[in-house]
Amino acid sequence: MRKLQMVFSFCIAASAVMAQSTDSAMFKRIADDVFTNSTGYENLRILCKKVGPRLSGSPQAAAAVQETYKMMKAMGADTVYLQECMVPHWVRGAKESALLVDAKGKTFSLNICALGNSVGTGKQGIKAEVIEVRSFKELEQLGVAGVKGKIVFYNFPMNPTNVETFRSYGEAGQFRGRGPSMAAKYGAVGAMVRSLASNIDDYPHTGTTTYNDSFPKIPAIAVSTRHAEYISAELKKNKTMQLYFRTECEMLPDVKSHNVIAEIRGTELPNEVITVGGHLDSWDLAEGAHDDGAGCIQSMEIIRVYKKLGIKPKRTIRVVMFMNEENGLRGGRKYAEVAATEKDKKFIFALESDAGGFTPRAFGFTAEAPVLTKLRNWAPLFKPYGVYEFADGGGGADIGPLRPLGTTLSGLRPDSQRYFDHHHAANDTFEMVSKRELELGAINMVLLLYVVDQYGL
Amino acid sequence: MRKLQMVFSFCIAASAVMAQSTDSAMFKRIADDVFTNSTGYENLRILCKKVGPRLSGSPQAAAAVQETYKMMKAMGADTVYLQECMVPHWVRGAKESALLVDAKGKTFSLNICALGNSVGTGKQGIKAEVIEVRSFKELEQLGVAGVKGKIVFYNFPMNPTNVETFRSYGEAGQFRGRGPSMAAKYGAVGAMVRSLASNIDDYPHTGTTTYNDSFPKIPAIAVSTRHAEYISAELKKNKTMQLYFRTECEMLPDVKSHNVIAEIRGTELPNEVITVGGHLDSWDLAEGAHDDGAGCIQSMEIIRVYKKLGIKPKRTIRVVMFMNEENGLRGGRKYAEVAATEKDKKFIFALESDAGGFTPRAFGFTAEAPVLTKLRNWAPLFKPYGVYEFADGGGGADIGPLRPLGTTLSGLRPDSQRYFDHHHAANDTFEMVSKRELELGAINMVLLLYVVDQYGL
Ligand SMILES: [Zn+2]
Ligand SMILES: [Zn+2]
């Protein structure tokens, strides 16, 4: 048995080597064409500058549907169509404001924004004593006696020592997500979180909070890291500072929106579907250039380059612009829900790019062990294009719901050092994206889709 | 013999594994401290914003000497001293201008700058027919008949298909370097080169040209890539466009300047010297943030972190701010010249960072094969910090002159996708440097110096 296995492994390895020299020539053709002829960077400009911020339910989100539909049509996709889904419709309302007020009534204006999906204070705002905590344990120890009637300030900085910034985001992110309801549990009237940003700067970073229905929904904001540091220093001098803030955001009834889906039909195994995508919606504060205009643009590159080079996929390639990743994931859920009903099809593989348009370093995979082994045979071919690792684990929020269908998931992992300077903040703009970095990411995505299509899983 | 070799290799490997787990803990301590406590980013701000552009011979170059002397003193280096060297003193003079003039006298203003070390036109400027070429062969074919009295326009774009942008820079760079004298050989009165930039934009990129003394020195400029495309398109419509340009640059007599050298003395082998550095001078058009403020700042990090963590090197660490890399290399040459006279010392290793403050990907080495093998044993330790490759070949312009002393050379290789958006142009500014990317590069440099110091070569 062991011997048979070895022979078997040898055969796989040998056929892989033979295939690889042809593939490496095709890889070069694809890469050269993207670096020379890609329209991605100019399309990203359209998404950022012509369309702009495109929060689910906004007119800009609808415009983004139209624009990307046109882009993929123009690239020559076999079909492009809209997939309807209902999305939350949260609106920020009038620009927020906040003041730190000392005992003498002296005020200091803070850079803040409402957290996504949060309730507003109404025009009159709220004013209360502010109490700083760095953990849920501290909050618990304060209890109702220490928290009731106050505004809880979660001041947990992203840990700078993780090379992978997403890890620090995960650690710090719980306060934005669960913090407001946890504060409400002890009677707080409002919550403020330190922005999830790598550096000390002046941008408040938004993002969703998730209310726990067992507790009152209290208004929740994010404050810039620089002002978080400032407030903390002031509170050390004077424990009874007050905070005033006003947010006029509100959650309106769900509205109709769409995923945009383009296909290149497979020539040999059209019922095996390979999905690739990014999310079309963005936060309302910025242009959503890195998050996730870049991923959308990179995902559609395969259409342009396949049509240009005359590559006909064996399997069906579906490029999806997912709606509503940011504050609902309705698009990703809808896509998987419909996929589950397409009984004649097998959703073998899905790739997402939603970690910024930065220089690529790796792919992550959620796959059974033999599939991961097979994928890793191809890894050396990617090294000349800057992807050095096929890592265990990964995917993306929008493609996650496909996993129960047995789909192998993958996520592009760009370098993450700059991501949280821009994420969900006003400086996530077109100018912050490097054309070559964007293209190099797109190249690696097309290359991965190419081998998966050619050889299956 | 073969068996002995195997045993020997095994022993090396085994001792390496033992050492590596201690080293990996030390690596983490160093990395954590840099990410948490580095003053590098703020020091880079001083170099870029307080000092500013610092071309050799300028008051700002002298100020940069003083500022970096102070920085390394403050970090607690055992000694900091200046090493005198004479440097070229080229000055740009009044802001340049250029006009493309059609047959009807209609003019179009061009974004240009004089090439470094070039002669000026004088206040009156020069005006002549412009002739476009894409190779030296084309120039040769035109010959005196086609070139005499004209301005030669070298319009050779950087090849976008090389993933490593430095390769394209090397290919296109010959026109900036040798182009003006080659044009003069055939009687041209001026030369204009397409800027060495990855993308189409509005910045002219300067850099040295090198005159061949056999031919007249003619004025030479660089034009922005967007305007290079424009001129080329216009010339297709009308072959006899004229170009006017005025540059008032000139080469003044050499002046005195300095390398800045800081040392941490070795505790066991003080006569074995490990050199690390970047170049302190920059072009006059920008802040020299990526080129090479970043390299200077990264090089001095070892002083701060060693003093902070109480690490005492076995060998002597010398941190060098090299003067005049850009238009003379006098600092690098002087350092090697003096090193050659220090007969009691062995200059075992030199590391340079001069490829921008971007996220690190690799180190390159110029080393004998067994040394490279030894170095590569340590490579896996660097993977958690984003350096995936110890490549054959590399170093840096300033440390190159040490090679005849038997010094192993190394260069940090950051990701190169964005470098030529900024290189030698007005947008090489502090704002374009990411704090975390800068720090991650510095971390890897300290780690490399650490293992070389601990284990020798
Ligand atoms: Zn996203
Ligand atoms: Zn340089």
Short mmCIF file of N, CA and C in Angstrom, two decimals, chain A residues 175-223:
data_model
loop_
_atom_site.label_atom_id
_atom_site.label_comp_id
_atom_site.label_asym_id
_atom_site.label_seq_id
_atom_site.Cartn_x
_atom_site.Cartn_y
_atom_site.Cartn_z
N PHE A 175 -14.18 44.78 20.32
CA PHE A 175 -14.76 45.92 21.04
C PHE A 175 -15.69 46.73 20.15
N ARG A 176 -15.35 46.81 18.86
CA ARG A 176 -16.26 47.48 17.94
C ARG A 176 -17.51 46.63 17.74
N GLY A 177 -17.33 45.34 17.63
CA GLY A 177 -18.45 44.45 17.34
C GLY A 177 -19.39 44.29 18.53
N ARG A 178 -18.85 43.81 19.66
CA ARG A 178 -19.70 43.47 20.81
C ARG A 178 -19.72 44.56 21.88
N GLY A 179 -18.76 45.50 21.78
CA GLY A 179 -18.57 46.47 22.85
C GLY A 179 -19.80 47.27 23.22
N PRO A 180 -20.50 47.87 22.25
CA PRO A 180 -21.66 48.69 22.62
C PRO A 180 -22.72 47.90 23.41
N SER A 181 -23.06 46.69 22.96
CA SER A 181 -24.06 45.93 23.72
C SER A 181 -23.54 45.51 25.09
N MET A 182 -22.27 45.16 25.17
CA MET A 182 -21.70 44.81 26.47
C MET A 182 -21.77 46.00 27.43
N ALA A 183 -21.55 47.19 26.91
CA ALA A 183 -21.65 48.39 27.75
C ALA A 183 -23.09 48.64 28.18
N ALA A 184 -24.02 48.41 27.22
CA ALA A 184 -25.44 48.61 27.52
C ALA A 184 -25.91 47.65 28.61
N LYS A 185 -25.33 46.47 28.60
CA LYS A 185 -25.66 45.46 29.62
C LYS A 185 -25.50 46.02 31.04
N TYR A 186 -24.51 46.89 31.21
CA TYR A 186 -24.27 47.47 32.53
C TYR A 186 -24.86 48.88 32.66
N GLY A 187 -25.70 49.23 31.71
CA GLY A 187 -26.40 50.49 31.85
C GLY A 187 -25.75 51.70 31.21
N ALA A 188 -24.73 51.49 30.38
CA ALA A 188 -24.11 52.63 29.70
C ALA A 188 -25.12 53.27 28.74
N VAL A 189 -24.96 54.58 28.51
CA VAL A 189 -25.87 55.29 27.58
C VAL A 189 -25.26 55.47 26.20
N GLY A 190 -23.96 55.21 26.10
CA GLY A 190 -23.27 55.32 24.80
C GLY A 190 -21.95 54.57 24.86
N ALA A 191 -21.39 54.32 23.68
CA ALA A 191 -20.09 53.64 23.62
C ALA A 191 -19.21 54.31 22.58
N MET A 192 -17.92 54.37 22.89
CA MET A 192 -16.96 54.93 21.94
C MET A 192 -15.79 53.95 21.88
N VAL A 193 -15.38 53.57 20.66
CA VAL A 193 -14.23 52.68 20.53
C VAL A 193 -13.08 53.41 19.85
N ARG A 194 -11.89 53.05 20.26
CA ARG A 194 -10.69 53.53 19.58
C ARG A 194 -10.72 52.96 18.16
N SER A 195 -10.42 53.78 17.17
CA SER A 195 -10.45 53.32 15.78
C SER A 195 -9.51 52.15 15.59
N LEU A 196 -9.91 51.21 14.74
CA LEU A 196 -9.06 50.06 14.40
C LEU A 196 -8.08 50.51 13.32
N ALA A 197 -7.02 51.16 13.76
CA ALA A 197 -6.01 51.70 12.84
C ALA A 197 -4.64 51.32 13.36
N SER A 198 -3.73 51.04 12.44
CA SER A 198 -2.37 50.63 12.83
C SER A 198 -1.58 51.76 13.44
N ASN A 199 -1.86 52.96 12.97
CA ASN A 199 -1.01 54.09 13.35
C ASN A 199 -1.79 55.15 14.11
N ILE A 200 -1.02 56.08 14.65
CA ILE A 200 -1.63 57.23 15.31
C ILE A 200 -1.92 58.27 14.23
N ASP A 201 -3.19 58.49 13.96
CA ASP A 201 -3.53 59.57 13.02
C ASP A 201 -4.92 60.13 13.33
N ASP A 202 -5.42 60.95 12.40
CA ASP A 202 -6.62 61.73 12.71
C ASP A 202 -7.92 61.17 12.12
N TYR A 203 -7.85 60.02 11.47
CA TYR A 203 -9.04 59.48 10.83
C TYR A 203 -9.85 58.59 11.77
N PRO A 204 -11.14 58.87 11.94
CA PRO A 204 -11.97 57.84 12.58
C PRO A 204 -12.27 56.74 11.55
N HIS A 205 -12.24 55.50 12.01
CA HIS A 205 -12.50 54.35 11.12
C HIS A 205 -13.84 53.73 11.52
N THR A 206 -14.75 53.66 10.58
CA THR A 206 -16.04 53.07 10.89
C THR A 206 -16.00 51.55 10.72
N GLY A 207 -17.13 50.92 10.61
CA GLY A 207 -17.24 49.46 10.56
C GLY A 207 -18.46 49.07 11.37
N THR A 208 -18.96 47.85 11.16
CA THR A 208 -20.22 47.50 11.84
C THR A 208 -20.05 47.21 13.31
N THR A 209 -21.07 47.54 14.04
CA THR A 209 -21.25 47.00 15.37
C THR A 209 -22.46 46.08 15.31
N THR A 210 -22.50 45.11 16.21
CA THR A 210 -23.61 44.14 16.18
C THR A 210 -24.30 44.16 17.53
N TYR A 211 -25.52 44.65 17.55
CA TYR A 211 -26.26 44.73 18.81
C TYR A 211 -26.75 43.35 19.24
N ASN A 212 -26.70 43.14 20.54
CA ASN A 212 -27.29 41.95 21.16
C ASN A 212 -28.69 42.35 21.60
N ASP A 213 -29.70 41.65 21.10
CA ASP A 213 -31.09 42.08 21.32
C ASP A 213 -31.53 42.03 22.78
N SER A 214 -30.72 41.39 23.63
CA SER A 214 -31.07 41.33 25.05
C SER A 214 -30.87 42.67 25.76
N PHE A 215 -30.17 43.59 25.14
CA PHE A 215 -29.85 44.85 25.82
C PHE A 215 -30.31 46.04 24.98
N PRO A 216 -30.48 47.20 25.61
CA PRO A 216 -30.86 48.38 24.83
C PRO A 216 -29.81 48.71 23.78
N LYS A 217 -30.27 49.19 22.65
CA LYS A 217 -29.34 49.63 21.60
C LYS A 217 -28.88 51.04 21.94
N ILE A 218 -27.58 51.19 22.21
CA ILE A 218 -27.08 52.53 22.55
C ILE A 218 -26.23 53.07 21.40
N PRO A 219 -26.20 54.41 21.25
CA PRO A 219 -25.39 55.00 20.18
C PRO A 219 -23.91 54.64 20.36
N ALA A 220 -23.23 54.43 19.23
CA ALA A 220 -21.84 53.98 19.28
C ALA A 220 -21.01 54.68 18.22
N ILE A 221 -19.84 55.13 18.63
CA ILE A 221 -18.95 55.87 17.70
C ILE A 221 -17.53 55.31 17.78
N ALA A 222 -16.73 55.68 16.75
CA ALA A 222 -15.29 55.41 16.77
C ALA A 222 -14.58 56.76 16.82
N VAL A 223 -13.47 56.80 17.54
CA VAL A 223 -12.67 58.03 17.64
C VAL A 223 -11.30 57.76 17.04
#
